[in-house]
PDB file of C-alpha atoms in Angstrom:
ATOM      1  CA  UNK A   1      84.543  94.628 104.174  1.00 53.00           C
ATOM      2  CA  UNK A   2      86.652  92.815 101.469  1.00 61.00           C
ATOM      3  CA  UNK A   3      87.471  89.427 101.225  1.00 69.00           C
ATOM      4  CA  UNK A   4      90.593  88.320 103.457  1.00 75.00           C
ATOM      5  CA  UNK A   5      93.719  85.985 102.405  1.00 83.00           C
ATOM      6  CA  UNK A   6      94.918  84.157 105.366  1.00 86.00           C
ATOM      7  CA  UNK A   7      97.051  81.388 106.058  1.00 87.00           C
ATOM      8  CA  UNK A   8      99.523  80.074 108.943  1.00 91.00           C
ATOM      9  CA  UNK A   9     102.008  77.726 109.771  1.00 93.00           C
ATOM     10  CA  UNK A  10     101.993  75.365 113.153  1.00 92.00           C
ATOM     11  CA  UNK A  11     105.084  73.763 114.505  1.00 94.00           C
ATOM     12  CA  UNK A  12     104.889  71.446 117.502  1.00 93.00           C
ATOM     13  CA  UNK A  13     107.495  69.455 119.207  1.00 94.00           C
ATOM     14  CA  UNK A  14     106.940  65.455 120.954  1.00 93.00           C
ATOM     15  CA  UNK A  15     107.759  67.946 124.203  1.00 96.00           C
ATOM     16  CA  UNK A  16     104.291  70.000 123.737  1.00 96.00           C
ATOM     17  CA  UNK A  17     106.437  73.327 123.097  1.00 97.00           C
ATOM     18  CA  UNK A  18     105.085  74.426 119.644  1.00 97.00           C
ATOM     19  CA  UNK A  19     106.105  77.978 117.538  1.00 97.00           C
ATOM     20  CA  UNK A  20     103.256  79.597 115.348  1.00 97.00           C
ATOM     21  CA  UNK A  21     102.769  82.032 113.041  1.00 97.00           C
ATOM     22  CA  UNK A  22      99.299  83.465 111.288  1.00 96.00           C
ATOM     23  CA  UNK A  23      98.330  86.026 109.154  1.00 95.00           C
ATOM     24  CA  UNK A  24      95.572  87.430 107.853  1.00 92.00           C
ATOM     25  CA  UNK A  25      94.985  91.004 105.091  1.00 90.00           C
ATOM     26  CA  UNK A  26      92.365  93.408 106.500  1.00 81.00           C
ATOM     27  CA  UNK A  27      90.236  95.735 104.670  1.00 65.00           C
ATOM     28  CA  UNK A  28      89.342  98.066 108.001  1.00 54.00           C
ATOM     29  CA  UNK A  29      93.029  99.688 108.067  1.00 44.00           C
ATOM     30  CA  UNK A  30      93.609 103.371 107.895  1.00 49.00           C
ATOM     31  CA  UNK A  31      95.026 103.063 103.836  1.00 48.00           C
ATOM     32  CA  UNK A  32      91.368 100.471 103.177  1.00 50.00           C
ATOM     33  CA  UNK A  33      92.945  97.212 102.053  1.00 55.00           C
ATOM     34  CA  UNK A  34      96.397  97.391 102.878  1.00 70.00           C
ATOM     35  CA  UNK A  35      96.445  96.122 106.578  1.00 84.00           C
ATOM     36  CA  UNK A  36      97.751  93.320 107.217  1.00 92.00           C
ATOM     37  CA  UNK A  37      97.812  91.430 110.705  1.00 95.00           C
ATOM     38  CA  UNK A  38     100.861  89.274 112.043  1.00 97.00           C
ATOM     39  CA  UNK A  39     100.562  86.699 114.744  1.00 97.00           C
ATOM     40  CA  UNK A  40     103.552  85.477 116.341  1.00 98.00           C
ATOM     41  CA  UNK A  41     103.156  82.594 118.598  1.00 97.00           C
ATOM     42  CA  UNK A  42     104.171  79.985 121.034  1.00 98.00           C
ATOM     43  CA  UNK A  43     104.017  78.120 124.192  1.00 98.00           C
ATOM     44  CA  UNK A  44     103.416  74.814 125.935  1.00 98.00           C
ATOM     45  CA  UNK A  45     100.545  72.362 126.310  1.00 98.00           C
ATOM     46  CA  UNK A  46     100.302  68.741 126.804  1.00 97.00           C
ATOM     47  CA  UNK A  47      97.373  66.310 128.291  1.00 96.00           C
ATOM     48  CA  UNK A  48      97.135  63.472 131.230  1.00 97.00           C
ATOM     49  CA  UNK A  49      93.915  60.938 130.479  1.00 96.00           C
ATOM     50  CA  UNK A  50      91.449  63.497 129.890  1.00 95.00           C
ATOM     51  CA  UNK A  51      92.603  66.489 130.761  1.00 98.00           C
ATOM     52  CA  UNK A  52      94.507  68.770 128.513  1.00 98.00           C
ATOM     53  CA  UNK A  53      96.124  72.315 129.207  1.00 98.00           C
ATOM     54  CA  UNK A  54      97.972  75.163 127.193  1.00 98.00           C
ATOM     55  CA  UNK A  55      99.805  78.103 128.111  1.00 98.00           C
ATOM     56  CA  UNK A  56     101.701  80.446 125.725  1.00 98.00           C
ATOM     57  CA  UNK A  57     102.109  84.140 124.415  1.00 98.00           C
ATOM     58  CA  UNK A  58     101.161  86.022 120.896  1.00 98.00           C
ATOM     59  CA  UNK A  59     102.032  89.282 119.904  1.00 98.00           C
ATOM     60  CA  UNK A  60      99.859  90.924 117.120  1.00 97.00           C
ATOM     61  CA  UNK A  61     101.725  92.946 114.534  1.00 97.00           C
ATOM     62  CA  UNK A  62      99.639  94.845 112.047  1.00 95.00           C
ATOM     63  CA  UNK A  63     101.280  96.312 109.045  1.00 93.00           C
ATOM     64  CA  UNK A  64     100.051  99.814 108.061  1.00 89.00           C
ATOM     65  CA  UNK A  65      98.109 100.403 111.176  1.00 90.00           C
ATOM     66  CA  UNK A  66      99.114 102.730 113.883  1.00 92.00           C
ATOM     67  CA  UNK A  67      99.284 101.489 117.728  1.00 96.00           C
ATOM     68  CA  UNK A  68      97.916  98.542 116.807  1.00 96.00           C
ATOM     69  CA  UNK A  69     100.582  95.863 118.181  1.00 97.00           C
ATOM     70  CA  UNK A  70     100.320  94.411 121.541  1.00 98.00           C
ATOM     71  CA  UNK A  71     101.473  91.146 123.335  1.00 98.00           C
ATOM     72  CA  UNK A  72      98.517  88.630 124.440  1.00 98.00           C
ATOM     73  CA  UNK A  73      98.688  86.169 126.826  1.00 98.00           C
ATOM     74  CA  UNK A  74      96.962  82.949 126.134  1.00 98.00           C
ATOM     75  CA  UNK A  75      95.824  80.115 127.956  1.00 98.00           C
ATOM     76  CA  UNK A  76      93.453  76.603 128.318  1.00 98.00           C
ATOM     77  CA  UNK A  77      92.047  73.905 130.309  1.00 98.00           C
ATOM     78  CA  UNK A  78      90.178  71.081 128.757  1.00 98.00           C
ATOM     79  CA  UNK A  79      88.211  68.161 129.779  1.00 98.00           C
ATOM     80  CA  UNK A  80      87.821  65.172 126.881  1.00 96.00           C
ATOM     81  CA  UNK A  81      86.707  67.193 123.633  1.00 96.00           C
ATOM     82  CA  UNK A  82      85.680  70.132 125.769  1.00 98.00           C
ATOM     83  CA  UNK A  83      87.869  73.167 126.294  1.00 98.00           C
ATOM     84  CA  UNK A  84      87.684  76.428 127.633  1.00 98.00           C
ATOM     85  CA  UNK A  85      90.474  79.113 126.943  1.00 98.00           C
ATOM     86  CA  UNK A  86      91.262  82.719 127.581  1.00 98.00           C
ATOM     87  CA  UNK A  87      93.700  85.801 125.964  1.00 98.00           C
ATOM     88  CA  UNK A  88      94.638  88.189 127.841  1.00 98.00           C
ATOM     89  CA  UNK A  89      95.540  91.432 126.382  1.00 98.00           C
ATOM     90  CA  UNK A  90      98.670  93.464 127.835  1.00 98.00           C
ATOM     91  CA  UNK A  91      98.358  96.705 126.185  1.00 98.00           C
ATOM     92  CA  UNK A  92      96.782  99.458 125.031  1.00 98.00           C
ATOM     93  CA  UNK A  93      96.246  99.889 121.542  1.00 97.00           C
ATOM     94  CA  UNK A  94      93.302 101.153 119.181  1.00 95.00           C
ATOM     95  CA  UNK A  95      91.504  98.151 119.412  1.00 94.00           C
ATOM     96  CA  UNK A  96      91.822  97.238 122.989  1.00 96.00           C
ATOM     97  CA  UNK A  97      92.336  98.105 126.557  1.00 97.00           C
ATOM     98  CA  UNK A  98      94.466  96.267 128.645  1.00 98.00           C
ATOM     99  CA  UNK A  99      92.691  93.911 130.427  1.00 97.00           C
ATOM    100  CA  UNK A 100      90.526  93.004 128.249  1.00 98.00           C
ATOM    101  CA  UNK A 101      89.840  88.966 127.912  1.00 98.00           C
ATOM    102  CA  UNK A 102      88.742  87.321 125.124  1.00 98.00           C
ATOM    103  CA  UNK A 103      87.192  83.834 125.971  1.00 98.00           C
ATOM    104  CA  UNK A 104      86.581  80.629 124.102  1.00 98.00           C
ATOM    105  CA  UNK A 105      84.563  77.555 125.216  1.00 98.00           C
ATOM    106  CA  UNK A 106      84.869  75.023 122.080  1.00 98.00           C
ATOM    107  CA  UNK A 107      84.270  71.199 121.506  1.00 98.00           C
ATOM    108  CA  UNK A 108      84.153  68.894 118.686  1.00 97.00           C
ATOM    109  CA  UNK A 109      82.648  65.360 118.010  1.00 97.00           C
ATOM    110  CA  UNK A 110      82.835  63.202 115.314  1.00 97.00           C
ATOM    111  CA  UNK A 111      79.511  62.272 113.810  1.00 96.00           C
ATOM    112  CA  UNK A 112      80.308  59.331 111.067  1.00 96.00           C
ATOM    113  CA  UNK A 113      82.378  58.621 108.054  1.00 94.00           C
ATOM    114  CA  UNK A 114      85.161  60.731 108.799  1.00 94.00           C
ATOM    115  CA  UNK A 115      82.931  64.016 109.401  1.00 97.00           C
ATOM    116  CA  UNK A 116      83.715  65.813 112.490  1.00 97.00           C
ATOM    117  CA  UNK A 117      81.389  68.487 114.051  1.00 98.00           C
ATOM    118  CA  UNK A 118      82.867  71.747 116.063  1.00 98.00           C
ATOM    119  CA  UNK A 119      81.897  74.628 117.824  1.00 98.00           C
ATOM    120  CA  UNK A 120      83.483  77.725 119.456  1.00 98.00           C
ATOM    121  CA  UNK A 121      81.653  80.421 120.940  1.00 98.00           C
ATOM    122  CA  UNK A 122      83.387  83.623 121.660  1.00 98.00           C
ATOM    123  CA  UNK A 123      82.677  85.736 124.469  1.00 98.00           C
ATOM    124  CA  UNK A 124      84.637  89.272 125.550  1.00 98.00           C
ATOM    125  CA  UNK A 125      84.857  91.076 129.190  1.00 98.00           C
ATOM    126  CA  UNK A 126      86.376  94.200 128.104  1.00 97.00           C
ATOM    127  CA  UNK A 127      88.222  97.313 130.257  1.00 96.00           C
ATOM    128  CA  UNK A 128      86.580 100.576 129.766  1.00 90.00           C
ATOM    129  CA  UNK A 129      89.187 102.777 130.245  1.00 93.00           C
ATOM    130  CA  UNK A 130      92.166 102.954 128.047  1.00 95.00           C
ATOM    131  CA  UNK A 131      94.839 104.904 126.146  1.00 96.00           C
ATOM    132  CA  UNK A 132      92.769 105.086 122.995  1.00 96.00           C
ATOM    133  CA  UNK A 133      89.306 103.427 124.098  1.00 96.00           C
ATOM    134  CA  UNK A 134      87.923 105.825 127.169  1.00 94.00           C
ATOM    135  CA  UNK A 135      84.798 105.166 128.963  1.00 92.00           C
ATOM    136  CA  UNK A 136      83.612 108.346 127.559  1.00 92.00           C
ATOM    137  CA  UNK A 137      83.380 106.410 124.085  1.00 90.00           C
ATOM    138  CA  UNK A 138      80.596 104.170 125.715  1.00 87.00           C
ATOM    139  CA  UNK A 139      81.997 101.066 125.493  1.00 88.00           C
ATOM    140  CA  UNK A 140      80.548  97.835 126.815  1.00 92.00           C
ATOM    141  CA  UNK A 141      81.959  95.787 130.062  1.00 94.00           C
ATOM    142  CA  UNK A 142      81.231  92.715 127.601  1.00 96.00           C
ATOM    143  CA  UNK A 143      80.010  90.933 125.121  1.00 96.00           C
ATOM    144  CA  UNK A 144      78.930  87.659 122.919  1.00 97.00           C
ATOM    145  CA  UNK A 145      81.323  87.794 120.221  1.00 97.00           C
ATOM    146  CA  UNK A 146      80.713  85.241 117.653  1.00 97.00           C
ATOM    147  CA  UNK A 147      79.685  80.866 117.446  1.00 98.00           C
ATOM    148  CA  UNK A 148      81.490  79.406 114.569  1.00 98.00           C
ATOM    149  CA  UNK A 149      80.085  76.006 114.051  1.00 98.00           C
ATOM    150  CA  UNK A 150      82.689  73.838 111.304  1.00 98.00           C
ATOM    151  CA  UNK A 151      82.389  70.825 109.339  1.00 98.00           C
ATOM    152  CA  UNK A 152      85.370  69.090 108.704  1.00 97.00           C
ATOM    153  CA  UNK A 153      86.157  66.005 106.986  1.00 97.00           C
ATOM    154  CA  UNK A 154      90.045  64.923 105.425  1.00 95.00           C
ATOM    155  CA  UNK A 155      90.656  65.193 102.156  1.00 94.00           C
ATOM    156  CA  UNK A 156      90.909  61.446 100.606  1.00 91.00           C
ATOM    157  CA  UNK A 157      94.523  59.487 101.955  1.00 89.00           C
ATOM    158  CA  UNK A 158      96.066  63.011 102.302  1.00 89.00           C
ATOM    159  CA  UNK A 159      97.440  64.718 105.706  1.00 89.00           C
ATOM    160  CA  UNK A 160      94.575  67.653 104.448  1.00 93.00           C
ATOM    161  CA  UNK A 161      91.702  68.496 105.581  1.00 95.00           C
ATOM    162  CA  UNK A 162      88.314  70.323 104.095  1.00 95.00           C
ATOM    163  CA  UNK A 163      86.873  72.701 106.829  1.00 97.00           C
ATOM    164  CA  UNK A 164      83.396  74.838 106.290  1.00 98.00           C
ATOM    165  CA  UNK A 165      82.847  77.093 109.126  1.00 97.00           C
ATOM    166  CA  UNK A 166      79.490  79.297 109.172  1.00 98.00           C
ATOM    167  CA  UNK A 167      79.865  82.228 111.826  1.00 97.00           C
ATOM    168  CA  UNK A 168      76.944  83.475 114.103  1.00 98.00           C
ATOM    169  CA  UNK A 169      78.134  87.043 114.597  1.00 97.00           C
ATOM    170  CA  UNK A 170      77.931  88.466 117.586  1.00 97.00           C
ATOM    171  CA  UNK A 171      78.428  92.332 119.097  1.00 96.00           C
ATOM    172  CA  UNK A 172      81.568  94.279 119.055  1.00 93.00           C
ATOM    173  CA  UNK A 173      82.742  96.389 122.048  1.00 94.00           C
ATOM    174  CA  UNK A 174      80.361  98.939 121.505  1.00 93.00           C
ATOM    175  CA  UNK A 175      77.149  97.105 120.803  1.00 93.00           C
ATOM    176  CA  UNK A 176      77.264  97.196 117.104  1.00 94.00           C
ATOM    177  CA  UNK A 177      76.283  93.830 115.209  1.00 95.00           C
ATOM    178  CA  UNK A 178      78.505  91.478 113.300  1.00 94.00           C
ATOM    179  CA  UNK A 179      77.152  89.846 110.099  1.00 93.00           C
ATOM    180  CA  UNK A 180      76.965  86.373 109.864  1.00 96.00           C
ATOM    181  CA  UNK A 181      80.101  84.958 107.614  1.00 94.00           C
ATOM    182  CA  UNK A 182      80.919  81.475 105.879  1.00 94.00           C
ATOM    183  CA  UNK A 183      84.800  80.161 106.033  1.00 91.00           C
ATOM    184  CA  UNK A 184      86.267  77.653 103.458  1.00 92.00           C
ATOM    185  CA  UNK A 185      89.751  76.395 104.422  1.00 90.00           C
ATOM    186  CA  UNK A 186      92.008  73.367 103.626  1.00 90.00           C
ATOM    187  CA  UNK A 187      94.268  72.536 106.323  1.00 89.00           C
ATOM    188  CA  UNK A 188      97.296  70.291 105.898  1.00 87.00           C
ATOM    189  CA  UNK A 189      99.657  68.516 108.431  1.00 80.00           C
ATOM    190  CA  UNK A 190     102.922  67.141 107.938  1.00 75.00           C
ATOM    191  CA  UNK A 191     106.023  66.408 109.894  1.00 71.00           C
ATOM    192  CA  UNK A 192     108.758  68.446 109.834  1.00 59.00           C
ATOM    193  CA  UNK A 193     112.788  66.781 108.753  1.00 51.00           C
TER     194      UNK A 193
END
């Protein structure tokens, strides 16, 4: 695998209804570094004391990869700086089966002098039966998928933040091992005009 470029962009109204876009190059396409994935996304979440809750849709568009793009839908409860959240894939394409969930539980804390500590494990039931993935290609009914753990801290008086994530990596649909990874990323926050 090759190194990715990704980035996104997050807008979020006072009303919790927020628009989203991410994307990410691959090097796993058909034509080996030319992929490129395209996240559309948006929905509505808010919070009451310590509750919190999210509910939205994404649709995946992949550039130079065949039967690839499918809606998701996408939802999450959470309880103080605990929350657990789902997507919910709607079609099938040649990396999927509809049906197939992809769950998070994640948390963060802060631990002193503007460090903050999170975690989100990743977990997958998947459908066996699909358009492209059969049963016949053995696949699993699920999965652990991945625990990121991140270190974050902001970058001086800026709206930017310095993020290290180190990823535990888990098994893909069909048993096969994920390497451990390590994620630098700046995030930065502003509000729009």
């Amino acid at each position: 695998h090759a190194a990715a470029v990704q980035g996104g962009i997050d807008w979020a109204h006072d009303s919790g209804f927020y628009l989203c876009y991410w994307g990410s190059s691959l090097g796993y396409s058909d034509n080996e570094g030319s992929g490129f994935e395209n996240d559309f996304y948006g929905g509505w979440g808010g919070s009451i004391d310590n509750y919190s809750w999210d509910i939205g849709l994404i649709y995946n568009y992949y550039l130079n990869i065949d039967d690839a793009n499918a809606p998701e839908i996408v939802g999450s409860l959470g309880f103080g700086p605990v929350s657990l959240g789902m997507k919910y894939l709607m079609d099938d394409v040649v990396w999927g089966n509809t049906g197939d969930i992809y769950w998070t539980l994640s948390g963060d804390v802060d631990i002193g002098m503007g460090w903050n500590l999170g975690g989100v494990l990743g977990y997958y039931t998947y459908e066996e039966d699909g358009e492209y993935i059969t049963a016949a290609d053995g696949p699993q009914d699920s999965a652990f998928r991945h625990f990121d753990i991140t270190l974050s801290h902001p970058i001086g008086d800026s709206p930017a933040d310095f993020n290290l994530t180190y990823i535990i990596g888990g098994d893909d649909r069909f048993g096969v091992s994920q390497k451990d990874a390590m994620v630098l990323s700046v995030t930065y926050g502003f509000d729009a005009l």
